[in-house]
Amino acid sequence: MNHTNGYADSPLIALRDPRSPAAEAYRTLRTNIQFSSLDKPLHTLLATSTAPDEGKSTTLANLAVTIAQAEQRVILVDCDLRRPSLHTLFGLSNDIGLTNMILAHNDAPPPLQETGVPGLSLLASGPLPPRPADILGSRRMEAIIQRLRGMADMVLFDTPPVIAVTDAAVLATRVDGVLLVLEAGRTRRDRARRAREILEKVKANIIGVVLNGARFDGEYGYYA
């Protein structure tokens, strides 16, 4: 299968148009993350935003693709147990995923799905639970993070907006780093400041901010 052609209408620009400025910006983001963690390697990374529709899921998915393209083993985990979307980006099922893993026995294999990108697997959200924050803050979730960490070079977690609900802040204390995704011309400055304050309050390791949709040389791109 030609994956570039297979993603002709996809928001995954790193696959659809790998020579575009936006795809190159994702590779720059990948490099920046690697350099930011020279002293203490990042194996687990969480992405959040200040509000819905700021592009955090698409940003994280594209970042996952570029890391996998650098011959790293990557697991992408949909921890947005309110509005999961990663399975849609890759054209996969959401019938089974993280919530099933939380309820399963410890020795059950994680319900990972192949994405079509070599080295990149997806753990979809699975059926949506009544109290997502309780699940993400559980000891069972902590054990799952450690287990996934042992199966890949990099584990990336997509979470709901940090201002709206506590999910991201709860999970931020259990990962090596946090990316805050904002959208140029849309994210309000006070909301960005508030998001940062929430993450700093729980002592999250904010490694950077990604600005979506920033104009640069007449193109839309993604920059850290």
Tab-separated table of C-alpha atoms in Angstrom:
chain	number	residue	atom	x	y	z
A	1	MET	CA	0.000	0.000	0.000
A	2	ASN	CA	1.220	3.473	-0.813
A	3	HIS	CA	0.521	5.222	2.470
A	4	THR	CA	0.874	8.703	1.010
A	5	ASN	CA	-1.867	8.012	-1.521
A	6	GLY	CA	-3.913	6.193	1.101
A	7	TYR	CA	-4.048	9.400	3.131
A	8	ALA	CA	-4.903	11.687	0.218
A	9	ASP	CA	-7.749	13.413	2.080
A	10	SER	CA	-6.310	13.034	5.560
A	11	PRO	CA	-5.376	15.808	8.018
A	12	LEU	CA	-2.188	13.799	8.585
A	13	ILE	CA	-0.003	16.160	6.569
A	14	ALA	CA	3.137	14.222	7.555
A	15	LEU	CA	1.765	11.362	5.428
A	16	ARG	CA	-0.258	13.245	2.844
A	17	ASP	CA	2.413	15.738	1.854
A	18	PRO	CA	5.722	14.924	3.577
A	19	ARG	CA	7.593	17.634	1.642
A	20	SER	CA	5.269	20.441	2.715
A	21	PRO	CA	6.370	23.209	5.122
A	22	ALA	CA	3.897	21.903	7.711
A	23	ALA	CA	5.351	18.387	7.570
A	24	GLU	CA	8.827	19.855	7.864
A	25	ALA	CA	7.669	21.828	10.900
A	26	TYR	CA	6.569	18.589	12.558
A	27	ARG	CA	10.022	17.152	11.957
A	28	THR	CA	11.468	20.295	13.546
A	29	LEU	CA	9.134	19.780	16.505
A	30	ARG	CA	10.354	16.181	16.796
A	31	THR	CA	13.965	17.387	16.823
A	32	ASN	CA	13.207	20.112	19.383
A	33	ILE	CA	11.632	17.537	21.682
A	34	GLN	CA	14.691	15.318	21.349
A	35	PHE	CA	17.019	18.202	22.214
A	36	SER	CA	14.856	19.296	25.136
A	37	SER	CA	15.335	15.901	26.741
A	38	LEU	CA	19.069	15.317	26.388
A	39	ASP	CA	19.641	15.190	30.152
A	40	LYS	CA	16.453	13.257	30.950
A	41	PRO	CA	15.002	11.362	27.969
A	42	LEU	CA	11.282	11.749	27.328
A	43	HIS	CA	9.521	8.435	26.911
A	44	THR	CA	5.987	9.593	27.707
A	45	LEU	CA	4.470	12.818	26.379
A	46	LEU	CA	1.009	14.308	26.804
A	47	ALA	CA	-0.726	16.850	24.559
A	48	THR	CA	-3.516	19.138	25.696
A	49	SER	CA	-5.044	22.480	24.692
A	50	THR	CA	-7.065	25.309	26.215
A	51	ALA	CA	-10.314	24.542	24.352
A	52	PRO	CA	-11.767	22.071	21.829
A	53	ASP	CA	-10.933	22.398	18.138
A	54	GLU	CA	-7.447	23.853	18.573
A	55	GLY	CA	-5.948	20.942	16.653
A	56	LYS	CA	-4.269	19.061	19.507
A	57	SER	CA	-5.262	15.582	18.282
A	58	THR	CA	-4.156	16.274	14.709
A	59	THR	CA	-0.921	17.820	15.994
A	60	LEU	CA	-0.149	14.827	18.197
A	61	ALA	CA	-0.989	12.340	15.435
A	62	ASN	CA	1.314	14.099	12.974
A	63	LEU	CA	4.059	14.235	15.596
A	64	ALA	CA	3.609	10.502	16.210
A	65	VAL	CA	3.971	9.825	12.479
A	66	THR	CA	7.206	11.827	12.225
A	67	ILE	CA	8.702	10.114	15.287
A	68	ALA	CA	7.830	6.708	13.798
A	69	GLN	CA	9.374	7.796	10.494
A	70	ALA	CA	12.638	8.291	12.420
A	71	GLU	CA	12.542	4.530	13.088
A	72	GLN	CA	11.230	4.821	16.634
A	73	ARG	CA	8.562	2.543	18.079
A	74	VAL	CA	5.609	4.779	18.973
A	75	ILE	CA	2.324	4.098	20.744
A	76	LEU	CA	-0.352	6.764	20.403
A	77	VAL	CA	-2.947	6.610	23.200
A	78	ASP	CA	-6.342	8.312	23.065
A	79	CYS	CA	-6.983	9.468	26.633
A	80	ASP	CA	-9.646	11.922	25.506
A	81	LEU	CA	-12.399	9.791	26.984
A	82	ARG	CA	-14.986	12.490	26.189
A	83	ARG	CA	-14.375	13.298	22.508
A	84	PRO	CA	-11.939	10.692	21.147
A	85	SER	CA	-10.785	11.315	17.593
A	86	LEU	CA	-7.453	9.579	16.964
A	87	HIS	CA	-9.149	6.462	15.582
A	88	THR	CA	-10.951	8.640	13.037
A	89	LEU	CA	-7.689	10.220	11.851
A	90	PHE	CA	-6.277	6.780	11.075
A	91	GLY	CA	-9.543	5.237	9.842
A	92	LEU	CA	-9.616	2.677	12.663
A	93	SER	CA	-12.218	1.292	15.075
A	94	ASN	CA	-12.932	2.663	18.547
A	95	ASP	CA	-14.787	-0.433	19.737
A	96	ILE	CA	-11.924	-1.572	21.923
A	97	GLY	CA	-9.102	0.373	23.521
A	98	LEU	CA	-7.836	1.969	26.726
A	99	THR	CA	-11.002	1.508	28.786
A	100	ASN	CA	-11.085	-2.204	27.902
A	101	MET	CA	-7.439	-2.485	28.952
A	102	ILE	CA	-8.213	-0.879	32.304
A	103	LEU	CA	-10.900	-3.509	32.963
A	104	ALA	CA	-8.868	-6.460	31.632
A	105	HIS	CA	-6.502	-8.757	33.528
A	106	ASN	CA	-2.924	-7.552	33.872
A	107	ASP	CA	-1.538	-10.188	31.526
A	108	ALA	CA	-3.990	-9.505	28.698
A	109	PRO	CA	-2.226	-8.055	25.632
A	110	PRO	CA	-2.969	-4.348	25.038
A	111	PRO	CA	-5.581	-3.919	22.265
A	112	LEU	CA	-3.193	-2.021	19.991
A	113	GLN	CA	-4.105	-1.378	16.363
A	114	GLU	CA	-1.666	-1.031	13.482
A	115	THR	CA	-1.984	2.375	11.816
A	116	GLY	CA	-0.388	1.544	8.469
A	117	VAL	CA	2.640	3.614	9.484
A	118	PRO	CA	5.593	1.316	10.280
A	119	GLY	CA	6.427	1.496	13.977
A	120	LEU	CA	3.259	3.385	14.966
A	121	SER	CA	0.450	1.688	16.903
A	122	LEU	CA	-2.765	3.180	18.258
A	123	LEU	CA	-4.475	2.445	21.544
A	124	ALA	CA	-7.928	3.924	20.913
A	125	SER	CA	-10.070	5.169	23.783
A	126	GLY	CA	-12.531	2.288	23.715
A	127	PRO	CA	-16.065	2.682	25.144
A	128	LEU	CA	-16.490	6.007	26.937
A	129	PRO	CA	-16.752	5.771	30.744
A	130	PRO	CA	-18.945	7.854	33.088
A	131	ARG	CA	-16.057	9.449	35.065
A	132	PRO	CA	-12.945	9.801	32.884
A	133	ALA	CA	-10.855	11.732	35.425
A	134	ASP	CA	-11.241	8.935	37.991
A	135	ILE	CA	-9.984	6.397	35.458
A	136	LEU	CA	-7.011	8.494	34.357
A	137	GLY	CA	-6.033	9.143	37.970
A	138	SER	CA	-6.286	5.503	39.046
A	139	ARG	CA	-3.408	3.244	40.050
A	140	ARG	CA	-4.486	0.938	37.240
A	141	MET	CA	-3.826	3.731	34.737
A	142	GLU	CA	-0.404	4.317	36.249
A	143	ALA	CA	0.417	0.641	35.744
A	144	ILE	CA	-0.785	0.817	32.130
A	145	ILE	CA	1.453	3.827	31.438
A	146	GLN	CA	4.460	1.902	32.746
A	147	ARG	CA	3.530	-1.159	30.715
A	148	LEU	CA	3.157	0.809	27.473
A	149	ARG	CA	6.404	2.616	28.218
A	150	GLY	CA	8.180	-0.730	28.187
A	151	MET	CA	6.739	-1.577	24.761
A	152	ALA	CA	7.836	1.512	22.806
A	153	ASP	CA	10.485	4.197	22.506
A	154	MET	CA	7.814	6.892	22.843
A	155	VAL	CA	4.257	6.860	24.176
A	156	LEU	CA	2.088	9.860	23.275
A	157	PHE	CA	-1.152	10.638	25.125
A	158	ASP	CA	-3.996	12.766	23.765
A	159	THR	CA	-6.134	14.371	26.499
A	160	PRO	CA	-9.099	16.776	26.714
A	161	PRO	CA	-8.529	20.555	27.021
A	162	VAL	CA	-6.897	21.275	30.374
A	163	ILE	CA	-9.192	24.180	31.299
A	164	ALA	CA	-12.471	22.372	30.636
A	165	VAL	CA	-11.918	19.267	32.795
A	166	THR	CA	-9.303	17.866	35.188
A	167	ASP	CA	-8.332	14.876	32.999
A	168	ALA	CA	-5.184	16.406	31.492
A	169	ALA	CA	-3.913	17.803	34.801
A	170	VAL	CA	-4.406	14.428	36.491
A	171	LEU	CA	-2.462	12.593	33.799
A	172	ALA	CA	0.204	15.313	33.459
A	173	THR	CA	1.753	14.281	36.779
A	174	ARG	CA	2.399	10.777	35.427
A	175	VAL	CA	4.214	11.532	32.173
A	176	ASP	CA	7.664	12.878	31.374
A	177	GLY	CA	6.496	15.966	29.508
A	178	VAL	CA	3.517	18.033	28.373
A	179	LEU	CA	2.888	19.865	25.094
A	180	LEU	CA	0.352	22.698	25.144
A	181	VAL	CA	-1.310	23.166	21.742
A	182	LEU	CA	-2.682	26.606	20.836
A	183	GLU	CA	-4.202	27.943	17.630
A	184	ALA	CA	-3.007	31.170	16.056
A	185	GLY	CA	-5.720	33.802	15.914
A	186	ARG	CA	-8.110	31.708	17.988
A	187	THR	CA	-6.664	30.859	21.383
A	188	ARG	CA	-7.265	33.709	23.835
A	189	ARG	CA	-4.215	34.871	25.714
A	190	ASP	CA	-5.908	34.676	29.100
A	191	ARG	CA	-6.925	31.059	28.419
A	192	ALA	CA	-3.376	30.158	27.418
A	193	ARG	CA	-2.099	31.725	30.639
A	194	ARG	CA	-4.742	29.866	32.666
A	195	ALA	CA	-3.837	26.537	31.049
A	196	ARG	CA	-0.196	27.069	31.897
A	197	GLU	CA	-1.063	27.944	35.505
A	198	ILE	CA	-3.124	24.758	35.903
A	199	LEU	CA	-0.296	22.601	34.578
A	200	GLU	CA	2.339	24.375	36.665
A	201	LYS	CA	0.209	23.953	39.788
A	202	VAL	CA	0.433	20.167	39.478
A	203	LYS	CA	4.166	20.516	38.687
A	204	ALA	CA	3.796	19.236	35.135
A	205	ASN	CA	6.912	19.376	32.973
A	206	ILE	CA	5.784	21.701	30.177
A	207	ILE	CA	8.370	21.148	27.464
A	208	GLY	CA	6.854	23.525	24.928
A	209	VAL	CA	3.947	25.197	23.213
A	210	VAL	CA	2.833	24.306	19.688
A	211	LEU	CA	1.199	27.109	17.716
A	212	ASN	CA	-1.163	25.722	15.096
A	213	GLY	CA	-2.006	27.601	11.918
A	214	ALA	CA	0.777	30.180	12.190
A	215	ARG	CA	1.430	31.826	8.837
A	216	PHE	CA	5.004	31.516	7.683
A	217	ASP	CA	6.171	32.290	4.147
A	218	GLY	CA	2.613	32.147	2.894
A	219	GLU	CA	1.993	28.662	4.264
A	220	TYR	CA	0.201	27.304	7.285
A	221	GLY	CA	2.490	25.427	9.590
A	222	TYR	CA	3.007	24.077	13.058
A	223	TYR	CA	5.814	25.401	15.185
A	224	ALA	CA	7.141	24.757	18.656
